[in-house]
mmCIF file of C-alpha atoms and ligand atoms in Angstrom:
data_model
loop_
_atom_site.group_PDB
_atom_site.id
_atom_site.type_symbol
_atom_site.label_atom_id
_atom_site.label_comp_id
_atom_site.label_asym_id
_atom_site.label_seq_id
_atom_site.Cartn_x
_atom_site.Cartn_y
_atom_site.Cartn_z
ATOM 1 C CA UNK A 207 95.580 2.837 -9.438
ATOM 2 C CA UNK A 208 95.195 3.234 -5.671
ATOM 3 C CA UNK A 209 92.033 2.607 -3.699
ATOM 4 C CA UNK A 210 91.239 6.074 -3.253
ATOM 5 C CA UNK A 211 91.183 6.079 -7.093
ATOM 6 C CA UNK A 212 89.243 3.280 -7.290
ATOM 7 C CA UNK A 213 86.517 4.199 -4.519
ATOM 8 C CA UNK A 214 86.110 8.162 -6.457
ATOM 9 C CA UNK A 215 85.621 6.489 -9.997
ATOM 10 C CA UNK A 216 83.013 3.914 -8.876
ATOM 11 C CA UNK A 217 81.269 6.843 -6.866
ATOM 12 C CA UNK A 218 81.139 9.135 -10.255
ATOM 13 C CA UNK A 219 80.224 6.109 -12.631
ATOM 14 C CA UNK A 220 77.139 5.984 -10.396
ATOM 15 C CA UNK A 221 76.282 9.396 -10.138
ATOM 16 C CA UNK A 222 76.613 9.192 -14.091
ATOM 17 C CA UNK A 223 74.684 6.584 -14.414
ATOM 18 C CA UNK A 224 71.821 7.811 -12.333
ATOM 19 C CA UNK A 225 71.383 11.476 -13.573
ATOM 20 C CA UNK A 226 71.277 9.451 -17.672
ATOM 21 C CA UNK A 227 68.559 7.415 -15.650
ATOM 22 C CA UNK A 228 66.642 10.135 -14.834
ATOM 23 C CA UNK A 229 67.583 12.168 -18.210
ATOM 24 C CA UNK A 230 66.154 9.270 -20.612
ATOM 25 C CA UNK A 231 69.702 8.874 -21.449
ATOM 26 C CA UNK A 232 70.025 4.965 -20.824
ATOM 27 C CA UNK A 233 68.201 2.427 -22.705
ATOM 28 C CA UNK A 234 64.457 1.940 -21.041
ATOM 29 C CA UNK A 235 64.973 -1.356 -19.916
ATOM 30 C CA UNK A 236 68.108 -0.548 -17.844
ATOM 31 C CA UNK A 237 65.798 3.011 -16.595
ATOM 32 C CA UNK A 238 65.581 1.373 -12.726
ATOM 33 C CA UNK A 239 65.116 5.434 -11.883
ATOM 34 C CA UNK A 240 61.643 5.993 -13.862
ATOM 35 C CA UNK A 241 61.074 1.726 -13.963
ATOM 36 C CA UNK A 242 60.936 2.432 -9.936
ATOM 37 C CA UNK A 243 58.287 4.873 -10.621
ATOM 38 C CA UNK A 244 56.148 3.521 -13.436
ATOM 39 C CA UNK A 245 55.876 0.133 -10.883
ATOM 40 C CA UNK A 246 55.164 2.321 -7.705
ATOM 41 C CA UNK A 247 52.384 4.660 -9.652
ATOM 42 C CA UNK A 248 50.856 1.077 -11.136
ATOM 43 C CA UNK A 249 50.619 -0.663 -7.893
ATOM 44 C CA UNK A 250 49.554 2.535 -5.928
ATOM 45 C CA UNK A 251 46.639 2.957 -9.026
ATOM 46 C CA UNK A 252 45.396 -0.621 -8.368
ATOM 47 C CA UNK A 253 45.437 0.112 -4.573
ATOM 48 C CA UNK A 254 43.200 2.931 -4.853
ATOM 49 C CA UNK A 255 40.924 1.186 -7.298
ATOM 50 C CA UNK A 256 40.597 -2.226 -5.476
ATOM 51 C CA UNK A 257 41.242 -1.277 -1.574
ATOM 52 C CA UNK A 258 41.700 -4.307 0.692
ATOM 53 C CA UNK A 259 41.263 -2.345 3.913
ATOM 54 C CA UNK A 260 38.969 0.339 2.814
ATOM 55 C CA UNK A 261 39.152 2.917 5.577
ATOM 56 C CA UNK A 262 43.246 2.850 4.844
ATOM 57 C CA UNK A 263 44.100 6.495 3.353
ATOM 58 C CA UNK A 264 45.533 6.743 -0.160
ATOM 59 C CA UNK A 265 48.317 8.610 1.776
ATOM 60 C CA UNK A 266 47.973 6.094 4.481
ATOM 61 C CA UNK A 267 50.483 6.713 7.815
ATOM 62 C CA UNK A 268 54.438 7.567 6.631
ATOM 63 C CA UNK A 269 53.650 7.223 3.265
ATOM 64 C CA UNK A 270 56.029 9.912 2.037
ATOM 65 C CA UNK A 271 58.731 8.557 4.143
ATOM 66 C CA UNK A 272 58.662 5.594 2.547
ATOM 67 C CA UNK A 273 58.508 7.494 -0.431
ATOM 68 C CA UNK A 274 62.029 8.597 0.065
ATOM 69 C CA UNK A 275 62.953 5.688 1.406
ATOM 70 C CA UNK A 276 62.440 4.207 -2.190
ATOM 71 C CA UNK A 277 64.881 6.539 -3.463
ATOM 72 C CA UNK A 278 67.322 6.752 -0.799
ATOM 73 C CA UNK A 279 68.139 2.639 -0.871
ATOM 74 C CA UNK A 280 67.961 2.536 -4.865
ATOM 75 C CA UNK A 281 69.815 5.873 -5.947
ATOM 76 C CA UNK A 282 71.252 8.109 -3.170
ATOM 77 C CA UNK A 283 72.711 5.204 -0.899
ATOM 78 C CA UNK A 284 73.321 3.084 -4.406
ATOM 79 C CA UNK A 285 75.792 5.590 -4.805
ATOM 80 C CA UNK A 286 78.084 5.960 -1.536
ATOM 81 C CA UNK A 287 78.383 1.980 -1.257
ATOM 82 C CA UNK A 288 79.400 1.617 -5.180
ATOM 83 C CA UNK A 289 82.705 2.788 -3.700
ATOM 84 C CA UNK A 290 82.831 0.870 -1.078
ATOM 85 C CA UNK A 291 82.425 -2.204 -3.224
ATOM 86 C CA UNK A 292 84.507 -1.237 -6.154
ATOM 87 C CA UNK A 293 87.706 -1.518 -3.504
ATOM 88 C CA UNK A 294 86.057 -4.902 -1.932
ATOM 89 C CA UNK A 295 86.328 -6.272 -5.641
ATOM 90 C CA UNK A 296 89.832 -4.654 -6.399
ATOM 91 C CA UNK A 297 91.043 -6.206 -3.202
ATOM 92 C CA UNK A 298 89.606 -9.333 -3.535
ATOM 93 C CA UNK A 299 91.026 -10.025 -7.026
ATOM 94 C CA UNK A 300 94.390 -9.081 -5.080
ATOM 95 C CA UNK A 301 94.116 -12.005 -3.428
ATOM 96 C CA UNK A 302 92.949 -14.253 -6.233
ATOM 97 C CA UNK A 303 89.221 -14.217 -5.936
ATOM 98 C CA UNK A 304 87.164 -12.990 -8.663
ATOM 99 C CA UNK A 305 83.299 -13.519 -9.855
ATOM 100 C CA UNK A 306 84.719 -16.490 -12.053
ATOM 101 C CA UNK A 307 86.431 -18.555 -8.841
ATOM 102 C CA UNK A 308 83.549 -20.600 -8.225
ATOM 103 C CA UNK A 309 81.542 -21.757 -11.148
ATOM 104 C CA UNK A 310 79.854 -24.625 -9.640
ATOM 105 C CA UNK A 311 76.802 -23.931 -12.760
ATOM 106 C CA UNK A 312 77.723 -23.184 -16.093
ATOM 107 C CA UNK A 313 74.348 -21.641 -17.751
ATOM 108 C CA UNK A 314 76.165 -19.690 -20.224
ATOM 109 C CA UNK A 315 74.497 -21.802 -22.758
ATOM 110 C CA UNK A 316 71.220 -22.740 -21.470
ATOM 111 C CA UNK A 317 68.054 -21.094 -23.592
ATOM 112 C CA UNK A 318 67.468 -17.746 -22.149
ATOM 113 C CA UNK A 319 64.398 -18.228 -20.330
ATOM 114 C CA UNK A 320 66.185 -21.375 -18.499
ATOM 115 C CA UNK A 321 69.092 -18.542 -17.828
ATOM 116 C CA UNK A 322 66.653 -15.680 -16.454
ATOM 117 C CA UNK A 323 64.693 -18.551 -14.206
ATOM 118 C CA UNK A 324 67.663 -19.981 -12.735
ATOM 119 C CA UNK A 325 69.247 -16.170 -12.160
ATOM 120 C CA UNK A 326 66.006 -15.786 -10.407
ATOM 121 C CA UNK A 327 65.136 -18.734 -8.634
ATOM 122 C CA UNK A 328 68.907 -18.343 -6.616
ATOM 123 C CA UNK A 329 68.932 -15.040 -5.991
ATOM 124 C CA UNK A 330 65.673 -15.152 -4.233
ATOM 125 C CA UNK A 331 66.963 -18.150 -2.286
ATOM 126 C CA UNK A 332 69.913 -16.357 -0.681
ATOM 127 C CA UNK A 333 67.249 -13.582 -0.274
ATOM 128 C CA UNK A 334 65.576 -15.575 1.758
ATOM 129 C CA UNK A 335 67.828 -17.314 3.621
ATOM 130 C CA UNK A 336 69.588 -13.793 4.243
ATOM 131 C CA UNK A 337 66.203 -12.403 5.650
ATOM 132 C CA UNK A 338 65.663 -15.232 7.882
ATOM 133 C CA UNK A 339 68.788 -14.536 9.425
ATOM 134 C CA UNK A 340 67.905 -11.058 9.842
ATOM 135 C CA UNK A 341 64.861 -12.583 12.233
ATOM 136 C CA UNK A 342 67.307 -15.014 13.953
ATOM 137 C CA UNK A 343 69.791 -12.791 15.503
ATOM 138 C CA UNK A 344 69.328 -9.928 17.206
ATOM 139 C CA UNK A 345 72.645 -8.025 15.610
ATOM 140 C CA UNK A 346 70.741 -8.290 12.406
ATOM 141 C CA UNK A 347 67.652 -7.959 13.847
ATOM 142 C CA UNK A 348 67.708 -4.528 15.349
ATOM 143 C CA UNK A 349 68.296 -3.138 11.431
ATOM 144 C CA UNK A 350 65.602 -4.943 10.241
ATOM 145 C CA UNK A 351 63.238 -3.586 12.760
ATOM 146 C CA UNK A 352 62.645 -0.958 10.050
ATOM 147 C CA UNK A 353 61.399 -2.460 7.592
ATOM 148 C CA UNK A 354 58.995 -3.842 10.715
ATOM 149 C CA UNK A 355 58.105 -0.888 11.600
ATOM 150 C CA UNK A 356 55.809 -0.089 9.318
ATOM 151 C CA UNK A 357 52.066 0.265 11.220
ATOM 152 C CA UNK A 358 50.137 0.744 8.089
ATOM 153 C CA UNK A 359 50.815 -1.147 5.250
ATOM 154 C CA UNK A 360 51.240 -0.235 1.391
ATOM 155 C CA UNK A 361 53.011 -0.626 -1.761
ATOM 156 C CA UNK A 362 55.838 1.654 -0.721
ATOM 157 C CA UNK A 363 56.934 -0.185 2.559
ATOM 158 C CA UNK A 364 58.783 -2.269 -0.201
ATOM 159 C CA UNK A 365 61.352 -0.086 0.201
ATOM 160 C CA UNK A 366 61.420 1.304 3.664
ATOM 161 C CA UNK A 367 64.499 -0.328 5.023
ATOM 162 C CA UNK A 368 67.574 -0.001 7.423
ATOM 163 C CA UNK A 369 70.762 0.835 4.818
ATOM 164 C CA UNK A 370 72.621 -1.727 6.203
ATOM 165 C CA UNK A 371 70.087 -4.661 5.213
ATOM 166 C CA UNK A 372 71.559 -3.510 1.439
ATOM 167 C CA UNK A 373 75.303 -4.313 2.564
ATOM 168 C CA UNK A 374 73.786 -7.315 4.769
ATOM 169 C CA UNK A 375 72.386 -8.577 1.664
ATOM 170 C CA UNK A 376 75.191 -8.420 -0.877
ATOM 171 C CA UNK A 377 77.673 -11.404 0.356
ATOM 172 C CA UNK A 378 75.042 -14.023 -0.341
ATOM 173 C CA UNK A 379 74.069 -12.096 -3.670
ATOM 174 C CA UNK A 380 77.493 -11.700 -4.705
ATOM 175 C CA UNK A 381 77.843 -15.609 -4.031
ATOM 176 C CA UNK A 382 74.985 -16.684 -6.141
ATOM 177 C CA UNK A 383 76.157 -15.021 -9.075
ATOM 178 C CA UNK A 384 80.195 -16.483 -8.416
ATOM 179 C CA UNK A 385 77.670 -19.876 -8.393
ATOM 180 C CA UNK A 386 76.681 -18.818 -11.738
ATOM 181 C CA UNK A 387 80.944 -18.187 -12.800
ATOM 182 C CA UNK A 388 79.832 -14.788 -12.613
ATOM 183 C CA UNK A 389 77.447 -15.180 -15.615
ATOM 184 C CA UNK A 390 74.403 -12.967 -15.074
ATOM 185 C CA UNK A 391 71.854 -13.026 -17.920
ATOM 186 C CA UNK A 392 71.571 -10.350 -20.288
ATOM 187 C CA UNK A 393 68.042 -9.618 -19.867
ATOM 188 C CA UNK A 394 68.863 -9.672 -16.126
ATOM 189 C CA UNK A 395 66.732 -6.689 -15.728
ATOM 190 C CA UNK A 396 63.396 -8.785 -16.629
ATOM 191 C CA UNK A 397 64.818 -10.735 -13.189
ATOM 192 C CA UNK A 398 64.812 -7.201 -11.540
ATOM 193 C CA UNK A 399 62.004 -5.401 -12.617
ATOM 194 C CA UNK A 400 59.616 -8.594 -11.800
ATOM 195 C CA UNK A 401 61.423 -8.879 -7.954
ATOM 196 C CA UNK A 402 60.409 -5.110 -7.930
ATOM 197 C CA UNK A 403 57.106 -5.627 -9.097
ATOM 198 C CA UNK A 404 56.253 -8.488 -6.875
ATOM 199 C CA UNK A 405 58.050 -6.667 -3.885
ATOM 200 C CA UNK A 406 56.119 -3.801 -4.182
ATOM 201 C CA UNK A 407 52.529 -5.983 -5.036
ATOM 202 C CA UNK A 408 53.308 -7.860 -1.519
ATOM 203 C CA UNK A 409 53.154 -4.644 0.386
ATOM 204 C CA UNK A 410 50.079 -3.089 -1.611
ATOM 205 C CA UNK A 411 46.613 -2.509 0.079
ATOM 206 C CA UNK A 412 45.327 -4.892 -2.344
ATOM 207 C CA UNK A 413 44.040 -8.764 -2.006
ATOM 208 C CA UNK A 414 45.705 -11.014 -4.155
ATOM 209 C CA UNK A 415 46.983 -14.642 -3.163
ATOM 210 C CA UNK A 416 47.898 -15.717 -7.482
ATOM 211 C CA UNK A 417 44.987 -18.710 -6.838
ATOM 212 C CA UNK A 418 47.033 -22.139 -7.138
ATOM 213 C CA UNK A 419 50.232 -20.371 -8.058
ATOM 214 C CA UNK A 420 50.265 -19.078 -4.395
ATOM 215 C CA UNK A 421 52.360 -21.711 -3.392
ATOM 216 C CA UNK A 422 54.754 -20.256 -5.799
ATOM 217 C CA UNK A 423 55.033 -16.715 -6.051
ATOM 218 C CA UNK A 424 54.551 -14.537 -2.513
ATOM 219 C CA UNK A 425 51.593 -12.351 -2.339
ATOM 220 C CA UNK A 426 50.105 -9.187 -0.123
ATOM 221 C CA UNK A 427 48.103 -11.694 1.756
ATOM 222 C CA UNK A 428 51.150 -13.744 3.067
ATOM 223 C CA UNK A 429 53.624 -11.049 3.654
ATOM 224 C CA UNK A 430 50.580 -9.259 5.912
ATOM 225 C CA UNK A 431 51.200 -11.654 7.767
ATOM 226 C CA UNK A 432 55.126 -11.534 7.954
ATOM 227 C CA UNK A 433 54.600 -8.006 9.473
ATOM 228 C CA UNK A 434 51.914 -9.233 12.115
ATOM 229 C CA UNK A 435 52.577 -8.197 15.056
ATOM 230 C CA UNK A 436 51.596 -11.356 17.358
ATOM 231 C CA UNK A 437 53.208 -14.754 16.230
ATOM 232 C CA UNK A 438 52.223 -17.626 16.712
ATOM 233 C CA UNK A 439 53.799 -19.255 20.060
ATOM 234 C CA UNK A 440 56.231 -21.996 18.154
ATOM 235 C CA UNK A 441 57.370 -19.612 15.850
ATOM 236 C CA UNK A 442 58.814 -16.245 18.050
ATOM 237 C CA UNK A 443 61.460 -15.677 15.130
ATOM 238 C CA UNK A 444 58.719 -15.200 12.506
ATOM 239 C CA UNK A 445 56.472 -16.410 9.646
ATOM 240 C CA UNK A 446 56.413 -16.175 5.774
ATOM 241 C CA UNK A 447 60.277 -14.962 4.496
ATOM 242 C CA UNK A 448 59.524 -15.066 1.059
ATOM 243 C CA UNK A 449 60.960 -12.365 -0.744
ATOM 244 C CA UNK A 450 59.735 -13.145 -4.504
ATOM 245 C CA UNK A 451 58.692 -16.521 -4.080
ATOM 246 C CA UNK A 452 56.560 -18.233 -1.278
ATOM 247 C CA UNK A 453 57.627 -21.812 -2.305
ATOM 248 C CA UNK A 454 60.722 -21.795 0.521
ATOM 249 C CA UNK A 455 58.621 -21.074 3.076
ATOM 250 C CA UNK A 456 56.333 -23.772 2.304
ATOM 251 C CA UNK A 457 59.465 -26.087 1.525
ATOM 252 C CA UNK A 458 60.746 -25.264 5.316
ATOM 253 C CA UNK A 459 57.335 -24.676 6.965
ATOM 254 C CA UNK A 460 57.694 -21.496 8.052
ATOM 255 C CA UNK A 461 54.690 -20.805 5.941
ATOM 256 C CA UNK A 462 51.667 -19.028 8.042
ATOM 257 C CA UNK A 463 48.414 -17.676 6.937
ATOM 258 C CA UNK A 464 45.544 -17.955 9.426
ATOM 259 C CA UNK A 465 43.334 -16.095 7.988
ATOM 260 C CA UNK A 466 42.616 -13.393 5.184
ATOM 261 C CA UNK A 467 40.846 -10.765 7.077
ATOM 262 C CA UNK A 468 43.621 -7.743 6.481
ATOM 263 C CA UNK A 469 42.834 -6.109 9.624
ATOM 264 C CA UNK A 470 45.531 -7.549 11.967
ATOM 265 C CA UNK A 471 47.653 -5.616 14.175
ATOM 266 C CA UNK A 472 51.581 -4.824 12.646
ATOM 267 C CA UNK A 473 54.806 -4.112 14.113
ATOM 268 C CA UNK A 474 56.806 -6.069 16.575
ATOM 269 C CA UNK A 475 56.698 -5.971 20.348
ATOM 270 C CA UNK A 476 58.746 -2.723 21.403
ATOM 271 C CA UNK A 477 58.024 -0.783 17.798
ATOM 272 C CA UNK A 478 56.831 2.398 19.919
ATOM 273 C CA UNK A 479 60.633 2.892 20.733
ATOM 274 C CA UNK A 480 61.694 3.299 16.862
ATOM 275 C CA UNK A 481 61.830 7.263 16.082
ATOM 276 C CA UNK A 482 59.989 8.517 13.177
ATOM 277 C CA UNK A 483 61.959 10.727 11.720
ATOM 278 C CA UNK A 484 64.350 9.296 8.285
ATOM 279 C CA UNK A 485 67.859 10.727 9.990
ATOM 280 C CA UNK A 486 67.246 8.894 13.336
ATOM 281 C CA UNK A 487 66.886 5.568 11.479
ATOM 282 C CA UNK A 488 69.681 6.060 9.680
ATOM 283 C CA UNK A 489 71.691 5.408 12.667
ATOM 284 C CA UNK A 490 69.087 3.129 14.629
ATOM 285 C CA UNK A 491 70.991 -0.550 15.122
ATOM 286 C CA UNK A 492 73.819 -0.116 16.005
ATOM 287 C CA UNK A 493 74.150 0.094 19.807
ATOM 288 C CA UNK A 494 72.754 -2.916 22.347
ATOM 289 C CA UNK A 495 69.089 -2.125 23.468
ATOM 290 C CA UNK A 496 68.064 -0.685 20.217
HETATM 291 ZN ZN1 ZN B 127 61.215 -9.448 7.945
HETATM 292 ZN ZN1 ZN B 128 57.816 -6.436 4.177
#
């Protein structure tokens, strides 16, 4: 089969995939299409039942664009890249390397719930290690200025990202799973659904900091401060990576919460340059000075 083949079958396999999504036609716990939205229409519920900033609109600033920001980095852009990495994998097994070429961790008979938490556990550690590289250079940095440039913050910011950050993302992802031989769980989607959940919860208008288990699990309180818009001196590449869990930033000190207020300035220092509209994002990055 050539790679044309190969990129136009992964393409429609997605496009399948999604429209039995959105037509009930997959089983419910694989439904990431109406899972997406059941999360988002909890979280946004609880945020206009227990406001943290109260003056903050329910449709607070670029709300809907983040809206369609949800969809476009799940579904729409989900779909072009499938291609794309179809042919990566095709031509990587060319050359010998497959998901099974570096099993360093056999869990393949662990109990599940030692499976799901170790599935979990690593792929939030290259997360995090991947997004403090997006702070650390400025090549990365310029994509990620996106997802910065968010001024008002709520649940669906989760989501509001540069599509690059998804391809930026997927070396270190692919590489935790090739940890794993390949071997992802089969209740993987528990491991997905709870990184949406928590994703979306850091982002919410709503206080929450878990108690004790803070030191564990990230929270809106912490990731407020991610987004602030003044650092502190000593730390100019930024504060609190934590994707699903908070426990590597307190591992590597880069943990920062001076206070619980809500009310702090966000952004970064030249935000007033990114444009507003979706289509002039989608470009935004890629030449020096943006
Ligand atoms: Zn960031
Ligand atoms: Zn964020």
């Amino acid at each position: 089969m050539n790679y044309v083949d190969v990129f136009l079958k992964a393409i429609n396999g997605t496009i399948n995939w999604t429209w039995r999504s959105i037509t009930f036609d997959v089983p419910w716990y694989n439904n990431y299409f109406w899972g997406l939205i059941l999360i988002s229409l909890v979280v946004w519920i609880l945020e206009i039942v227990f406001p943290w900033r109260k003056e903050q609109s329910i449709f607070r600033r670029d709300f809907w664009l983040d809206a369609f920001y949800m969809f476009f980095n799940f579904f729409i852009f989900a779909i072009v890249i499938s291609g794309f990495y179809k042919v990566f994998e095709v031509l990587f097994s060319e050359v010998g390397i497959t998901m099974t070429s570096l099993s360093l961790l056999d869990i393949s008979h662990w109990p599940k719930w030692g499976q799901l938490m170790i599935f979990f556990v690593l792929l939030d550690f290259v997360q995090w290690f991947t997004h403090v590289l997006l702070h650390r250079f400025d090549l990365l940095w310029r994509f990620h200025k996106v997802h910065h440039s968010v001024k008002e913050m709520g649940f669906a910011a989760h989501l509001r990202y540069h599509w690059m950050e998804n391809v930026l993302y997927k070396p270190l992802k692919v590489f935790a799973v090739m940890v794993l031989g390949g071997f992802a769980p089969e209740q993987a989607f528990i491991v997905h659904f709870t990184a949406i959940a928590i994703g979306h919860l850091n982002h919410a208008n709503i206080k929450l900091t878990y108690g004790p288990l803070k030191y564990i699990f990230n929270n809106p309180v912490m990731h407020l401060y991610h987004h602030a818009y003044a650092l502190p001196k000593n730390r100019r590449y930024g504060v609190n990576f934590g994707i699903s869990l908070s426990l590597w930033d307190y591992l590597f000190k880069t943990n920062y919460i001076p206070e619980a207020g809500g009310k702090i300035k966000l952004g970064y220092h030249d935000d007033d340059k990114m444009p507003h509209s979706f289509f002039k994002q989608l470009y935004y990055g890629f030449k020096k000075g943006d």
